[in-house]
Short mmCIF file of C-alpha atoms in Angstrom, two decimals:
data_model
loop_
_atom_site.label_atom_id
_atom_site.label_comp_id
_atom_site.label_asym_id
_atom_site.label_seq_id
_atom_site.Cartn_x
_atom_site.Cartn_y
_atom_site.Cartn_z
CA UNK A 168 0.00 0.02 0.05
CA UNK A 169 2.95 2.58 0.20
CA UNK A 170 1.51 3.70 -3.70
CA UNK A 171 -1.28 5.31 -1.41
CA UNK A 172 1.11 7.42 1.05
CA UNK A 173 -0.34 10.76 -0.71
CA UNK A 174 -3.74 9.64 1.15
CA UNK A 175 -2.25 8.72 4.33
CA UNK A 176 -2.35 11.53 7.16
CA UNK A 177 0.80 12.36 8.31
CA UNK A 178 0.13 13.25 11.86
CA UNK A 179 -2.05 10.73 13.04
CA UNK A 180 -0.98 7.96 10.21
CA UNK A 181 -4.56 7.36 9.39
CA UNK A 182 -5.24 6.26 5.60
CA UNK A 183 -8.97 7.10 5.81
CA UNK A 184 -10.02 5.76 2.36
CA UNK A 185 -8.49 2.53 2.71
CA UNK A 186 -11.19 -0.32 3.29
CA UNK A 187 -10.47 -2.87 6.25
CA UNK A 188 -11.00 -5.93 4.50
CA UNK A 189 -12.01 -9.34 6.45
CA UNK A 190 -9.73 -12.35 6.12
CA UNK A 191 -9.67 -13.73 2.63
CA UNK A 192 -10.48 -17.42 4.16
CA UNK A 193 -14.02 -15.69 5.58
CA UNK A 194 -14.94 -14.44 2.05
CA UNK A 195 -13.59 -17.57 -0.67
CA UNK A 196 -13.51 -21.42 -0.42
CA UNK A 197 -15.87 -23.66 1.83
CA UNK A 198 -16.20 -21.31 4.55
CA UNK A 199 -17.15 -18.39 2.09
CA UNK A 200 -19.70 -20.93 0.67
CA UNK A 201 -20.72 -21.71 4.20
CA UNK A 202 -21.28 -17.98 5.36
CA UNK A 203 -23.36 -17.48 1.48
CA UNK A 204 -25.46 -20.34 2.91
CA UNK A 205 -25.91 -18.81 6.46
CA UNK A 206 -26.56 -15.39 5.05
CA UNK A 207 -29.63 -16.73 2.79
CA UNK A 208 -31.00 -18.91 5.56
CA UNK A 209 -31.06 -15.75 8.20
CA UNK A 210 -32.32 -13.48 5.30
CA UNK A 211 -35.23 -16.02 4.57
CA UNK A 212 -36.27 -15.90 8.44
CA UNK A 213 -36.26 -12.42 8.44
CA UNK A 214 -37.65 -11.16 5.53
CA UNK A 215 -41.06 -11.48 6.40
CA UNK A 216 -40.90 -8.98 9.30
CA UNK A 217 -39.24 -6.70 7.32
CA UNK A 218 -41.67 -6.85 3.98
CA UNK A 219 -44.49 -6.40 7.08
CA UNK A 220 -42.67 -3.43 8.20
CA UNK A 221 -42.62 -1.60 5.01
CA UNK A 222 -46.58 -2.90 4.48
CA UNK A 223 -47.36 -1.20 8.02
CA UNK A 224 -45.54 1.79 7.09
CA UNK A 225 -43.39 4.44 9.18
CA UNK A 226 -44.29 4.04 12.77
CA UNK A 227 -43.17 2.84 15.94
CA UNK A 228 -44.67 -0.71 14.96
CA UNK A 229 -42.66 -1.05 11.81
CA UNK A 230 -39.52 0.03 13.73
CA UNK A 231 -40.20 -2.93 15.82
CA UNK A 232 -40.35 -5.03 12.94
CA UNK A 233 -37.45 -3.90 11.59
CA UNK A 234 -35.01 -4.05 14.78
CA UNK A 235 -36.60 -7.60 14.80
CA UNK A 236 -35.97 -8.74 11.39
CA UNK A 237 -32.31 -7.23 11.87
CA UNK A 238 -31.72 -9.25 15.11
CA UNK A 239 -32.15 -12.30 13.17
CA UNK A 240 -30.50 -11.30 10.18
CA UNK A 241 -27.03 -9.90 11.84
CA UNK A 242 -27.42 -9.81 15.63
CA UNK A 243 -28.18 -6.10 15.78
CA UNK A 244 -27.20 -4.21 18.74
CA UNK A 245 -27.44 -0.36 19.27
CA UNK A 246 -25.67 0.95 22.32
CA UNK A 247 -26.20 4.54 22.89
CA UNK A 248 -24.42 7.04 25.29
CA UNK A 249 -25.26 10.79 26.11
CA UNK A 250 -23.11 13.22 27.08
CA UNK A 251 -24.27 14.88 30.15
CA UNK A 252 -26.85 12.26 31.25
CA UNK A 253 -26.53 9.12 33.02
CA UNK A 254 -27.52 5.97 31.79
CA UNK A 255 -30.25 5.41 34.64
CA UNK A 256 -31.89 8.34 32.94
CA UNK A 257 -31.80 7.92 29.42
CA UNK A 258 -35.41 8.21 27.96
CA UNK A 259 -36.96 9.11 24.63
CA UNK A 260 -36.60 12.76 25.90
CA UNK A 261 -32.90 12.78 25.23
CA UNK A 262 -32.98 11.22 22.17
CA UNK A 263 -33.07 12.82 18.81
CA UNK A 264 -36.12 15.02 18.41
CA UNK A 265 -38.43 16.63 15.52
CA UNK A 266 -37.28 20.35 14.70
CA UNK A 267 -33.38 19.43 15.61
CA UNK A 268 -30.65 19.08 13.65
CA UNK A 269 -27.54 16.62 14.28
CA UNK A 270 -24.08 16.64 12.62
CA UNK A 271 -23.23 13.10 12.18
CA UNK A 272 -20.00 11.44 10.83
CA UNK A 273 -20.23 9.05 7.77
CA UNK A 274 -18.69 5.50 7.34
CA UNK A 275 -21.45 2.85 6.71
CA UNK A 276 -24.77 2.29 4.61
CA UNK A 277 -26.13 1.31 7.90
CA UNK A 278 -25.73 4.84 9.37
CA UNK A 279 -29.17 5.88 8.06
CA UNK A 280 -30.76 2.36 9.98
CA UNK A 281 -29.27 3.19 13.42
CA UNK A 282 -30.30 6.84 12.89
CA UNK A 283 -33.50 6.16 12.33
CA UNK A 284 -33.93 3.82 15.31
CA UNK A 285 -32.71 6.53 17.47
CA UNK A 286 -35.08 9.24 16.20
CA UNK A 287 -38.23 10.40 17.89
CA UNK A 288 -40.08 11.10 14.76
CA UNK A 289 -39.68 11.07 10.97
CA UNK A 290 -36.28 11.52 9.73
CA UNK A 291 -34.28 13.61 6.95
CA UNK A 292 -30.77 12.68 5.74
CA UNK A 293 -29.09 15.62 4.27
CA UNK A 294 -25.66 15.02 2.69
CA UNK A 295 -23.05 17.63 2.09
CA UNK A 296 -22.43 17.83 -1.83
CA UNK A 297 -19.99 19.55 -3.89
CA UNK A 298 -21.66 19.06 -7.23
CA UNK A 299 -23.10 22.48 -6.87
CA UNK A 300 -20.85 24.43 -4.51
CA UNK A 301 -20.65 23.67 -0.84
CA UNK A 302 -24.60 22.31 -0.30
CA UNK A 303 -26.57 19.78 1.23
CA UNK A 304 -28.93 17.25 -0.57
CA UNK A 305 -31.72 15.22 0.65
CA UNK A 306 -31.51 11.47 0.66
CA UNK A 307 -34.15 8.85 1.74
CA UNK A 308 -33.13 5.55 3.57
CA UNK A 309 -32.88 3.44 0.65
CA UNK A 310 -31.11 6.51 -1.53
CA UNK A 311 -28.71 6.60 1.25
CA UNK A 312 -28.23 3.17 1.49
CA UNK A 313 -27.45 2.62 -2.10
CA UNK A 314 -25.28 5.71 -2.58
CA UNK A 315 -22.86 4.75 0.14
CA UNK A 316 -22.76 1.05 -1.03
CA UNK A 317 -21.88 2.54 -4.79
CA UNK A 318 -18.93 4.54 -3.09
CA UNK A 319 -20.87 7.56 -1.78
CA UNK A 320 -19.35 9.96 -4.47
CA UNK A 321 -21.94 12.29 -5.42
CA UNK A 322 -21.92 13.06 -9.38
CA UNK A 323 -24.47 15.23 -11.48
CA UNK A 324 -26.66 17.42 -10.73
CA UNK A 325 -29.64 15.07 -10.37
CA UNK A 326 -28.27 13.61 -7.16
CA UNK A 327 -30.39 13.76 -4.49
CA UNK A 328 -32.74 16.82 -3.84
CA UNK A 329 -30.95 20.17 -2.96
CA UNK A 330 -32.14 21.58 0.48
CA UNK A 331 -31.46 25.20 0.98
CA UNK A 332 -33.56 25.84 4.16
CA UNK A 333 -33.55 24.03 7.83
CA UNK A 334 -37.04 25.58 7.85
CA UNK A 335 -38.37 23.71 5.05
CA UNK A 336 -37.68 20.28 7.07
CA UNK A 337 -40.23 21.45 9.64
CA UNK A 338 -41.45 18.47 12.10
CA UNK A 339 -38.29 16.14 11.00
CA UNK A 340 -35.16 14.82 12.89
CA UNK A 341 -32.68 16.47 10.69
CA UNK A 342 -29.35 14.23 10.43
CA UNK A 343 -26.18 16.14 8.32
CA UNK A 344 -23.43 14.34 7.32
CA UNK A 345 -20.83 17.40 6.50
CA UNK A 346 -18.12 15.18 5.24
CA UNK A 347 -20.38 14.43 2.25
CA UNK A 348 -18.52 10.84 1.71
CA UNK A 349 -17.81 7.96 3.64
CA UNK A 350 -14.46 7.44 5.20
CA UNK A 351 -13.05 4.11 7.28
CA UNK A 352 -14.07 5.25 10.82
CA UNK A 353 -10.79 6.20 11.73
CA UNK A 354 -11.18 9.78 11.76
CA UNK A 355 -13.35 12.61 10.44
CA UNK A 356 -12.67 13.80 7.00
CA UNK A 357 -12.27 17.48 5.98
CA UNK A 358 -15.89 18.96 5.71
CA UNK A 359 -17.09 19.39 2.45
CA UNK A 360 -19.61 21.89 3.90
CA UNK A 361 -18.51 25.20 4.44
CA UNK A 362 -19.63 27.87 7.32
CA UNK A 363 -21.15 29.98 4.91
CA UNK A 364 -23.53 27.07 3.28
CA UNK A 365 -24.36 25.93 6.79
CA UNK A 366 -25.21 29.61 7.98
CA UNK A 367 -27.45 29.71 5.24
CA UNK A 368 -29.14 26.42 6.06
CA UNK A 369 -29.65 27.42 9.38
CA UNK A 370 -30.90 31.05 8.01
CA UNK A 371 -29.40 32.50 11.17
CA UNK A 372 -30.66 36.16 10.51
CA UNK A 373 -34.43 34.88 10.87
CA UNK A 374 -35.16 35.56 14.63
CA UNK A 375 -38.57 34.32 13.98
CA UNK A 376 -37.74 30.71 13.20
CA UNK A 377 -36.99 28.87 16.19
CA UNK A 378 -34.22 25.45 16.23
CA UNK A 379 -34.75 23.48 19.50
CA UNK A 380 -31.60 22.40 21.25
CA UNK A 381 -31.00 19.52 23.61
CA UNK A 382 -30.27 20.63 27.43
CA UNK A 383 -29.09 18.05 30.04
CA UNK A 384 -32.55 17.73 31.16
CA UNK A 385 -35.11 18.63 28.77
CA UNK A 386 -35.22 19.57 25.06
CA UNK A 387 -36.42 23.18 24.60
CA UNK A 388 -36.68 25.78 21.65
CA UNK A 389 -35.79 29.43 21.57
CA UNK A 390 -35.89 32.33 19.18
CA UNK A 391 -32.69 34.09 20.99
CA UNK A 392 -30.14 33.98 18.10
CA UNK A 393 -27.22 32.22 20.52
CA UNK A 394 -29.86 29.05 21.13
CA UNK A 395 -30.44 28.82 17.14
CA UNK A 396 -27.00 28.42 16.60
CA UNK A 397 -26.83 25.28 18.63
CA UNK A 398 -26.57 22.02 17.32
CA UNK A 399 -25.45 18.55 18.69
CA UNK A 400 -23.31 15.85 16.90
CA UNK A 401 -23.83 12.09 16.92
CA UNK A 402 -20.54 9.85 16.87
CA UNK A 403 -21.37 6.59 14.99
CA UNK A 404 -19.01 3.57 15.34
CA UNK A 405 -19.42 0.39 13.51
CA UNK A 406 -16.59 -2.61 12.92
CA UNK A 407 -14.04 -1.37 10.70
CA UNK A 408 -14.85 -4.16 8.35
CA UNK A 409 -18.51 -2.77 7.95
CA UNK A 410 -17.05 0.38 6.88
CA UNK A 411 -17.67 1.23 3.54
CA UNK A 412 -14.68 4.02 2.10
CA UNK A 413 -15.35 2.16 -1.04
CA UNK A 414 -17.88 0.52 -3.27
CA UNK A 415 -19.10 -2.59 -2.12
CA UNK A 416 -22.19 -5.25 -3.65
CA UNK A 417 -25.04 -5.37 -1.89
CA UNK A 418 -25.32 -9.39 -1.59
CA UNK A 419 -21.29 -9.35 -0.28
CA UNK A 420 -22.35 -6.43 2.31
CA UNK A 421 -25.01 -8.65 3.48
CA UNK A 422 -23.13 -11.36 3.99
CA UNK A 423 -20.51 -9.46 5.40
CA UNK A 424 -23.39 -8.19 8.31
CA UNK A 425 -24.33 -12.02 9.01
CA UNK A 426 -21.14 -13.12 9.68
CA UNK A 427 -19.80 -10.43 11.63
CA UNK A 428 -22.67 -9.15 13.87
CA UNK A 429 -23.73 -5.42 13.45
CA UNK A 430 -22.80 -3.74 16.85
CA UNK A 431 -23.47 0.31 16.64
CA UNK A 432 -21.88 2.83 19.73
CA UNK A 433 -23.53 5.96 19.16
CA UNK A 434 -22.66 8.84 21.58
CA UNK A 435 -24.86 12.19 21.21
CA UNK A 436 -23.29 15.28 22.45
CA UNK A 437 -24.31 18.20 24.61
CA UNK A 438 -25.09 21.25 22.51
CA UNK A 439 -22.36 22.88 20.64
CA UNK A 440 -21.96 25.99 18.49
CA UNK A 441 -22.83 25.52 15.16
CA UNK A 442 -19.16 25.97 14.01
CA UNK A 443 -17.72 23.59 11.74
CA UNK A 444 -14.45 23.68 13.45
CA UNK A 445 -16.32 22.62 16.96
CA UNK A 446 -18.22 20.43 14.86
CA UNK A 447 -15.74 18.28 13.35
CA UNK A 448 -13.82 18.26 16.63
CA UNK A 449 -16.91 16.85 18.65
CA UNK A 450 -17.34 13.91 15.91
CA UNK A 451 -13.73 12.82 16.71
CA UNK A 452 -14.51 12.32 20.13
CA UNK A 453 -13.63 15.62 21.44
CA UNK A 454 -10.22 15.17 20.47
CA UNK A 455 -8.82 17.22 17.61
CA UNK A 456 -5.41 15.49 17.65
CA UNK A 457 -7.33 12.38 16.04
CA UNK A 458 -8.16 14.78 13.02
CA UNK A 459 -6.56 14.01 9.49
CA UNK A 460 -5.86 16.90 7.54
CA UNK A 461 -8.61 18.90 5.90
CA UNK A 462 -7.26 18.05 2.71
CA UNK A 463 -8.00 14.47 3.05
CA UNK A 464 -11.99 15.04 1.91
CA UNK A 465 -14.24 14.49 -0.73
CA UNK A 466 -12.14 16.02 -3.54
CA UNK A 467 -9.16 13.70 -2.47
CA UNK A 468 -11.01 10.65 -2.03
CA UNK A 469 -12.40 10.87 -5.94
CA UNK A 470 -8.56 10.83 -6.55
CA UNK A 471 -7.85 7.96 -4.31
CA UNK A 472 -10.77 5.66 -5.89
CA UNK A 473 -9.17 6.63 -9.53
CA UNK A 474 -5.45 5.19 -8.25
CA UNK A 475 -6.84 2.41 -5.94
CA UNK A 476 -8.96 0.97 -8.99
CA UNK A 477 -5.89 0.97 -11.40
CA UNK A 478 -3.92 -0.29 -8.81
CA UNK A 479 -6.10 -3.39 -8.85
CA UNK A 480 -6.41 -4.24 -12.32
#
């Protein structure tokens, strides 16, 4: 992998675009065949619950059905910690709420599923894009899943639906992915979303608009400019071999899910200023020394993907 040192951060030594691969024996030969059979069997058992969830529609019942199906499929486990809140105090009031915005790191197609389970209300996923300048694009759950498995590189003006104002997403739990593309989960990439675009999205000059922020005790709303500038971050962690910095086939990913099991660790921060420097540090667990160079971003990932593809030919 010496050829890819250009995309390795000199300070941390982290190569954020290199995928962590399972051992070859897990996906080849007799063992690989066995894992494929196990995946097919688990999918067959889980499918009725997942199909019924689609028929029922988006509500608490469908969440329970999907969760049960995923437990069968991949031993789904979601572990949540909330900064400033004891585990014994964690109730739905501390989970992501409607009319709130949460900045999230991006490492897997399952990120949207984990966030959907966390949300106390209908959700919207907004991914930063550089196709038409720095902007935010809205994707549905299936769009998000498909886009991520395809390599999470936005191409063309028809990529999703551009969203310009937070106020256009009323009564929704809004999750924003400022990196704009997947990493391998070892650090936080340079952000595609710039401060000007974020300020315009929040529409900070409109004092009549309210953005709820989370406090240590409860969620509140305020029309005061300082409160309106507050957001929360959600740091997601998944097993490195399930992170998808590069494109991956749906069936291969499904086999990895069933073979390795899926455990998510989610850390919800206290409200912080809507400043991208602070947000990026928070997404790295509050340790700025874990961050890679800002130049390791969506733009440099495109160059990496091209070089990586040529190397594998």
